[in-house]
Short mmCIF file of C-alpha atoms and ligand atoms in Angstrom, two decimals:
data_model
loop_
_atom_site.label_atom_id
_atom_site.label_comp_id
_atom_site.label_asym_id
_atom_site.label_seq_id
_atom_site.Cartn_x
_atom_site.Cartn_y
_atom_site.Cartn_z
CA MET A 5 -20.97 -12.70 6.50
CA LYS A 6 -21.37 -10.35 3.48
CA ILE A 7 -17.82 -8.82 2.00
CA ALA A 8 -18.13 -6.44 -1.09
CA VAL A 9 -14.87 -6.10 -3.66
CA VAL A 10 -15.74 -2.40 -4.88
CA GLY A 11 -13.32 -2.24 -8.09
CA ALA A 12 -13.49 -6.33 -8.51
CA THR A 13 -12.11 -6.09 -12.14
CA GLY A 14 -8.79 -4.09 -11.48
CA LEU A 15 -5.65 -4.72 -10.50
CA VAL A 16 -5.90 -4.02 -6.72
CA GLY A 17 -9.54 -5.54 -6.68
CA SER A 18 -8.42 -8.82 -8.02
CA GLU A 19 -5.59 -8.77 -5.75
CA MET A 20 -7.82 -8.25 -3.12
CA LEU A 21 -9.98 -11.33 -4.04
CA LYS A 22 -6.98 -13.50 -4.27
CA VAL A 23 -5.77 -12.21 -0.82
CA LEU A 24 -9.44 -13.09 0.65
CA GLU A 25 -9.35 -16.37 -1.14
CA GLU A 26 -6.14 -17.18 0.55
CA GLN A 27 -7.32 -15.67 3.73
CA GLY A 28 -10.15 -18.80 4.17
CA PHE A 29 -12.52 -16.22 2.95
CA GLY A 30 -13.52 -18.37 0.21
CA THR A 31 -15.71 -20.72 2.14
CA SER A 32 -19.84 -20.86 2.46
CA ASP A 33 -19.84 -18.77 5.50
CA TYR A 34 -18.92 -15.77 3.02
CA GLU A 35 -20.94 -14.08 0.88
CA ILE A 36 -18.35 -12.19 -1.58
CA ILE A 37 -20.50 -9.59 -3.94
CA VAL A 38 -18.25 -8.13 -6.74
CA ALA A 39 -18.78 -4.69 -8.23
CA ALA A 40 -17.57 -2.74 -10.48
CA SER A 41 -18.21 0.15 -13.26
CA GLU A 42 -21.47 -0.42 -15.96
CA LYS A 43 -19.60 -1.78 -18.21
CA SER A 44 -18.16 -4.84 -16.20
CA VAL A 45 -21.91 -5.64 -14.88
CA GLY A 46 -22.50 -9.26 -15.61
CA LYS A 47 -18.97 -10.34 -16.24
CA THR A 48 -18.07 -13.54 -14.40
CA ILE A 49 -14.49 -13.43 -12.13
CA ASP A 50 -13.35 -16.86 -10.94
CA PHE A 51 -13.29 -16.89 -6.96
CA ALA A 52 -12.56 -20.13 -4.90
CA GLY A 53 -14.13 -22.45 -7.52
CA ARG A 54 -16.95 -20.73 -8.17
CA GLN A 55 -18.08 -17.81 -10.64
CA LEU A 56 -19.06 -14.75 -9.35
CA ILE A 57 -20.94 -12.38 -11.31
CA VAL A 58 -19.98 -8.38 -11.29
CA VAL A 59 -22.69 -6.06 -10.05
CA SER A 60 -22.97 -2.14 -10.14
CA VAL A 61 -21.92 -0.55 -7.16
CA GLU A 62 -25.85 0.36 -6.51
CA GLU A 63 -26.60 -2.92 -6.28
CA ALA A 64 -23.67 -3.99 -3.97
CA ILE A 65 -24.99 -1.33 -1.64
CA LYS A 66 -28.69 -2.35 -1.89
CA MET A 67 -26.98 -5.94 -0.44
CA LYS A 68 -26.08 -4.34 2.56
CA PRO A 69 -22.51 -6.14 2.91
CA ASP A 70 -20.58 -6.03 6.35
CA TYR A 71 -17.76 -4.97 4.76
CA ALA A 72 -16.50 -3.32 1.49
CA LEU A 73 -13.38 -3.39 0.05
CA PHE A 74 -12.42 -0.54 -2.39
CA SER A 75 -10.43 -0.12 -5.10
CA ALA A 76 -12.20 1.83 -7.91
CA GLY A 77 -10.48 5.12 -7.84
CA ALA A 78 -10.91 8.41 -5.26
CA SER A 79 -14.10 9.78 -7.26
CA THR A 80 -15.68 6.48 -6.97
CA SER A 81 -14.93 6.36 -3.35
CA LYS A 82 -15.89 9.72 -2.57
CA LYS A 83 -19.61 9.06 -3.95
CA TYR A 84 -20.09 5.64 -2.98
CA ALA A 85 -18.49 5.23 0.78
CA PRO A 86 -21.13 7.24 2.17
CA MET A 87 -23.83 5.62 0.98
CA PHE A 88 -22.52 1.81 1.54
CA SER A 89 -21.59 3.25 5.27
CA ALA A 90 -25.73 4.96 5.32
CA GLU A 91 -26.46 1.26 5.41
CA GLY A 92 -24.33 -0.22 7.90
CA THR A 93 -21.56 -1.09 5.59
CA VAL A 94 -18.10 -0.53 6.89
CA VAL A 95 -15.83 0.74 4.03
CA ILE A 96 -12.05 -0.18 3.79
CA ASP A 97 -11.03 2.28 0.99
CA ASN A 98 -7.68 2.09 -0.70
CA SER A 99 -7.88 5.39 -2.69
CA SER A 100 -6.74 9.17 -1.56
CA ALA A 101 -10.25 10.11 -0.88
CA TRP A 102 -10.80 10.09 2.84
CA ARG A 103 -6.91 9.29 4.07
CA LYS A 104 -6.44 13.11 5.22
CA GLU A 105 -10.21 13.65 6.13
CA GLU A 106 -10.27 14.21 10.05
CA GLY A 107 -12.08 11.42 11.63
CA VAL A 108 -11.14 8.85 9.39
CA PRO A 109 -8.61 6.34 10.75
CA LEU A 110 -5.63 6.00 8.08
CA VAL A 111 -4.51 2.40 9.06
CA VAL A 112 -1.35 0.16 8.96
CA PRO A 113 -3.26 -2.82 11.33
CA GLU A 114 0.58 -3.78 12.67
CA VAL A 115 1.02 -0.19 13.80
CA ASN A 116 -2.24 1.46 14.39
CA ILE A 117 -5.42 -0.62 14.19
CA ASP A 118 -6.27 0.69 17.88
CA THR A 119 -7.33 4.11 16.11
CA VAL A 120 -10.52 2.32 14.65
CA LYS A 121 -13.36 3.13 16.54
CA PRO A 122 -16.88 1.42 16.27
CA GLU A 123 -18.21 4.47 15.26
CA ASN A 124 -15.61 4.68 12.22
CA LYS A 125 -17.73 3.40 9.23
CA ILE A 126 -15.03 4.68 6.69
CA ILE A 127 -11.13 3.35 7.21
CA ALA A 128 -8.74 4.41 4.99
CA ASN A 129 -5.87 2.21 3.39
CA PRO A 130 -2.66 4.31 3.17
CA ASN A 131 -0.60 4.86 -0.01
CA CYS A 132 1.26 2.12 -0.68
CA SER A 133 4.77 3.56 -0.38
CA THR A 134 3.72 5.11 2.82
CA ILE A 135 2.74 1.51 4.10
CA GLN A 136 5.84 -0.43 3.63
CA MET A 137 8.12 2.31 5.22
CA VAL A 138 5.87 3.05 8.24
CA LEU A 139 5.85 -0.73 9.14
CA ALA A 140 9.46 -0.83 8.72
CA ILE A 141 10.34 1.88 11.10
CA SER A 142 7.54 1.70 13.57
CA GLU A 143 8.98 -0.55 16.47
CA LEU A 144 12.44 1.94 15.71
CA HIS A 145 10.17 4.99 16.17
CA ARG A 146 8.61 3.59 19.10
CA LYS A 147 12.44 2.92 21.10
CA TYR A 148 14.22 5.59 19.40
CA LYS A 149 12.09 8.33 18.57
CA ILE A 150 12.50 9.41 15.00
CA LYS A 151 13.37 13.13 14.43
CA ARG A 152 13.49 13.08 10.42
CA LEU A 153 13.19 10.93 7.35
CA VAL A 154 14.99 11.09 3.72
CA ILE A 155 13.27 8.74 1.46
CA SER A 156 13.95 7.90 -2.42
CA THR A 157 11.28 5.66 -3.65
CA TYR A 158 11.98 3.71 -6.72
CA GLN A 159 8.36 2.28 -7.62
CA SER A 160 7.02 -0.45 -9.77
CA VAL A 161 4.58 0.70 -12.72
CA THR A 162 2.13 -1.68 -11.17
CA GLY A 163 0.93 1.56 -8.75
CA THR A 164 -0.18 2.95 -11.64
CA GLY A 165 -2.69 0.30 -12.61
CA MET A 166 -2.96 -2.21 -15.58
CA LYS A 167 -2.36 -0.01 -18.27
CA ALA A 168 1.08 1.59 -17.31
CA ILE A 169 2.03 -2.48 -17.26
CA GLN A 170 0.84 -2.46 -20.86
CA GLN A 171 2.85 0.67 -21.23
CA LEU A 172 6.08 -1.20 -20.21
CA GLU A 173 5.15 -4.73 -22.12
CA SER A 174 4.57 -2.64 -25.25
CA GLU A 175 7.53 -0.81 -25.32
CA GLU A 176 9.84 -3.97 -24.48
CA ARG A 177 7.86 -5.48 -27.61
CA HIS A 178 8.47 -2.34 -29.67
CA ASP A 179 4.96 -2.59 -30.11
CA ALA A 180 3.59 1.18 -30.59
CA ASN A 181 -0.10 0.28 -30.52
CA TYR A 182 -0.62 1.22 -26.71
CA GLU A 183 -2.67 3.61 -24.52
CA LYS A 184 -0.03 5.56 -23.18
CA VAL A 185 -0.21 6.53 -19.13
CA TYR A 186 3.28 8.10 -18.44
CA PRO A 187 4.67 11.46 -20.14
CA TYR A 188 7.89 9.16 -21.66
CA ALA A 189 8.69 5.77 -21.96
CA ILE A 190 9.32 3.98 -19.14
CA HIS A 191 10.98 0.62 -20.75
CA ARG A 192 14.84 1.18 -20.49
CA ASN A 193 14.39 4.58 -18.24
CA LEU A 194 13.30 6.06 -15.04
CA PHE A 195 11.31 9.34 -14.23
CA PRO A 196 11.20 11.11 -10.93
CA HIS A 197 7.64 11.79 -11.01
CA GLY A 198 4.84 10.26 -9.71
CA GLY A 199 1.49 11.64 -9.44
CA ASP A 200 0.90 15.41 -10.04
CA PHE A 201 3.40 18.02 -9.63
CA GLN A 202 2.62 20.70 -6.84
CA ALA A 203 2.98 24.15 -6.89
CA ASP A 204 5.97 23.86 -4.11
CA GLY A 205 7.80 21.62 -6.98
CA TYR A 206 6.98 17.92 -4.98
CA THR A 207 4.68 15.49 -6.32
CA SER A 208 1.45 14.58 -5.14
CA GLU A 209 3.20 11.06 -4.35
CA GLU A 210 5.80 12.79 -2.40
CA GLN A 211 3.30 14.80 -0.24
CA LYS A 212 1.62 11.53 0.68
CA LEU A 213 4.83 9.88 2.10
CA VAL A 214 4.70 13.06 4.25
CA ASP A 215 1.31 13.49 5.52
CA GLU A 216 0.47 10.15 5.77
CA THR A 217 3.37 8.88 7.83
CA ARG A 218 2.92 11.66 10.44
CA LYS A 219 -0.84 10.90 10.76
CA ILE A 220 -0.10 6.84 11.13
CA LEU A 221 2.48 7.67 13.57
CA ASN A 222 0.55 10.61 15.15
CA ASP A 223 3.46 12.44 15.36
CA TYR A 224 3.60 15.53 13.07
CA SER A 225 7.13 16.94 14.74
CA ILE A 226 8.93 14.30 12.31
CA GLY A 227 10.76 15.95 9.46
CA ILE A 228 10.18 14.07 6.15
CA THR A 229 11.45 14.54 2.37
CA ALA A 230 10.82 12.72 0.04
CA THR A 231 11.74 11.67 -4.00
CA VAL A 232 9.57 9.65 -5.86
CA VAL A 233 11.16 7.55 -9.19
CA ARG A 234 9.11 5.40 -11.44
CA VAL A 235 11.02 2.41 -12.64
CA PRO A 236 10.94 -0.04 -15.04
CA VAL A 237 9.94 -2.84 -12.74
CA VAL A 238 6.74 -4.76 -12.01
CA GLY A 239 7.16 -6.83 -8.62
CA GLY A 240 7.14 -4.61 -5.83
CA HIS A 241 8.55 -0.73 -4.66
CA SER A 242 11.66 -0.28 -3.45
CA GLU A 243 12.83 2.58 -0.98
CA SER A 244 15.99 3.74 0.31
CA VAL A 245 15.08 5.46 3.83
CA ASN A 246 17.54 7.51 5.87
CA ILE A 247 16.34 8.10 9.33
CA GLU A 248 17.79 10.27 12.13
CA PHE A 249 16.62 9.36 15.41
CA ALA A 250 16.47 11.35 18.86
CA ASN A 251 18.46 9.04 20.79
CA ASP A 252 21.42 6.51 19.71
CA PHE A 253 21.07 2.83 19.21
CA GLU A 254 22.67 -0.17 19.10
CA MET A 255 23.19 -1.67 15.74
CA ALA A 256 22.13 -5.20 16.86
CA ASP A 257 19.21 -3.72 18.90
CA VAL A 258 17.90 -2.36 15.59
CA VAL A 259 18.03 -5.66 13.80
CA GLU A 260 16.42 -7.33 16.51
CA LEU A 261 13.38 -4.64 16.96
CA LEU A 262 13.28 -5.04 12.92
CA LYS A 263 13.04 -8.96 13.37
CA ALA A 264 10.35 -8.79 15.96
CA THR A 265 8.26 -6.28 13.75
CA LYS A 266 5.17 -8.14 13.03
CA GLY A 267 4.82 -8.22 9.06
CA VAL A 268 8.26 -7.58 8.33
CA GLU A 269 10.85 -9.72 7.62
CA VAL A 270 14.59 -8.88 7.66
CA LEU A 271 16.96 -9.94 4.26
CA ASP A 272 20.37 -8.94 5.45
CA ASP A 273 23.27 -10.83 4.68
CA ILE A 274 25.74 -9.19 2.49
CA GLU A 275 28.25 -11.84 2.30
CA ASN A 276 25.95 -13.92 0.52
CA ASN A 277 24.21 -10.93 -1.66
CA VAL A 278 21.12 -11.23 0.23
CA TYR A 279 19.25 -8.09 0.12
CA PRO A 280 15.25 -7.21 -0.50
CA MET A 281 14.54 -6.90 -3.97
CA PRO A 282 11.06 -6.41 -6.22
CA ILE A 283 11.66 -9.80 -7.65
CA TYR A 284 11.45 -11.73 -4.15
CA ALA A 285 9.01 -9.65 -2.69
CA HIS A 286 6.18 -10.01 -5.68
CA GLY A 287 3.32 -11.96 -4.83
CA LYS A 288 4.32 -12.06 -1.02
CA ASN A 289 2.46 -10.24 1.60
CA GLU A 290 5.69 -9.02 3.88
CA VAL A 291 7.53 -6.08 3.74
CA PHE A 292 11.26 -6.76 3.57
CA VAL A 293 14.18 -4.95 4.87
CA GLY A 294 17.87 -5.10 4.34
CA ARG A 295 21.07 -3.07 3.81
CA ILE A 296 20.56 -2.08 7.48
CA ARG A 297 23.72 0.38 8.61
CA ARG A 298 24.91 3.10 10.63
CA ASP A 299 24.75 6.30 8.50
CA PHE A 300 28.08 7.53 9.66
CA SER A 301 27.87 11.10 8.08
CA ASN A 302 25.53 12.03 11.14
CA ALA A 303 24.58 11.57 14.67
CA ASN A 304 22.12 9.06 15.62
CA SER A 305 21.46 8.12 11.98
CA LEU A 306 20.27 5.00 9.77
CA ASN A 307 19.78 3.75 6.61
CA LEU A 308 17.29 0.79 5.28
CA TRP A 309 16.57 -0.58 2.31
CA VAL A 310 12.68 -1.60 2.43
CA VAL A 311 10.78 -3.44 -0.40
CA ALA A 312 7.31 -4.83 -0.69
CA ASP A 313 5.16 -5.70 -2.78
CA ASN A 314 2.88 -2.62 -3.12
CA ILE A 315 -0.24 -4.51 -4.83
CA ARG A 316 0.01 -6.81 -1.53
CA LYS A 317 0.87 -5.21 1.44
CA GLY A 318 0.70 -1.84 -0.07
CA ALA A 319 -3.09 -2.19 -1.00
CA ALA A 320 -5.08 -5.47 -1.15
CA THR A 321 -3.24 -7.19 1.80
CA ASN A 322 -3.53 -4.56 4.12
CA ALA A 323 -6.99 -3.74 3.19
CA VAL A 324 -7.95 -7.09 4.08
CA GLN A 325 -6.02 -7.54 7.15
CA ILE A 326 -7.78 -4.08 8.23
CA MET A 327 -10.96 -6.32 7.85
CA GLN A 328 -9.81 -9.32 9.71
CA GLU A 329 -8.64 -7.57 12.74
CA LEU A 330 -12.15 -5.54 13.23
CA ILE A 331 -13.74 -8.95 12.53
CA LYS A 332 -11.69 -10.08 15.40
CA LYS A 333 -12.50 -7.42 17.65
CA GLN A 334 -16.75 -7.96 16.79
P1 LIG B 412 -14.37 -1.42 -14.70
O1 LIG B 412 -13.10 -2.89 -14.87
O2 LIG B 412 -15.78 -1.80 -15.10
O3 LIG B 412 -13.94 -0.12 -15.61
P2 LIG B 412 -7.51 -0.21 -12.15
O4 LIG B 412 -7.36 0.52 -11.14
O5 LIG B 412 -6.65 -1.52 -12.14
O6 LIG B 412 -7.81 0.55 -13.56
O7 LIG B 412 -9.25 -0.67 -11.76
C1 LIG B 412 -10.04 0.10 -11.18
C2 LIG B 412 -11.39 -0.81 -10.94
O8 LIG B 412 -12.37 0.89 -10.50
C3 LIG B 412 -12.07 -1.69 -11.96
O9 LIG B 412 -12.70 -2.46 -11.53
C4 LIG B 412 -13.23 -0.51 -12.65
O10 LIG B 412 -13.89 -1.27 -13.06
C5 LIG B 412 -13.68 0.13 -11.20
N1 LIG B 412 -14.19 1.73 -11.67
C6 LIG B 412 -13.47 2.81 -12.22
N2 LIG B 412 -14.67 3.14 -12.48
C7 LIG B 412 -15.68 2.99 -11.55
C8 LIG B 412 -17.14 3.69 -11.11
N3 LIG B 412 -17.39 4.74 -11.83
N4 LIG B 412 -17.87 2.92 -10.37
C9 LIG B 412 -17.74 1.73 -10.48
N5 LIG B 412 -16.22 1.01 -10.25
C10 LIG B 412 -15.65 1.81 -11.30
#
């Protein structure tokens, strides 16, 4: 089997390679093709004890991989994903390019892998903040039916890519010699600004939480409002999620449902100060949920604190898991 990683030199692409190796794709049964922009062609990347040589995207298309995992930006996906699929390759795309496209499944495998049909040659990986929240609430929605979600995020700089990490680290060192990717300093600061501002006052990152959650849960009746905040953190995204259900619930049952949700780990022991944090989630594949408590200000309402490594479950892990599920179905 041939698997291509497009954008293999980037933050998410290199994490995809790590996850592939961890998941057993480092054996000789799999040919791993690494592609990036022209400037990286010929560079080598260490993978499972061997060195892979970076090829151009055009070259990767000619090699007709079975699967192509994309994380090279939306314009690269728009241009190249159809060219891969024309060759029979199944593309799993981490960018926003195809997420809203009708007929393109938007997939969190534990929640809706059944939406992928054999004819789908492009599959979209959702936005990082959406993946972790949807996974946490999916079983609760099935049982109690969500009416409304109020989400506030505390998003890691890793969501903005390598240059954002460099900005934070340069500011920490008081080193003025860096390329600024944020409009303000992020060290000792935060800003309520993720993505671009829209005419209605929301940001594109906030809009993704609304649109993608409805598409994944296939429920356009859910009221959703979000505030996305960028914080000087590198290990993962945190989210405060307030949920109003149509039906009342038992707290013990909520905890049991969360514990039973595949891919979710409950970390909720306030007596011992146990709750999810980015320093704990960093490098892990699970979505961590804690601070589980009833919202006494409103009927049938609940508060959750949800943390995950946005580069792992929010991007690379989710993409690899989609591919693993499709391989199982073959
Ligand atoms: P390169 O390193 O050659 O620029 P990040 O999100 O961390 O910035 O990474 C983006 C990834 O997408 C990198 O691997 C980058 O390759 C790749 N990439 C960016 N633009 C293109 C393009 N036009 N064609 C192919 N790969 C691209």
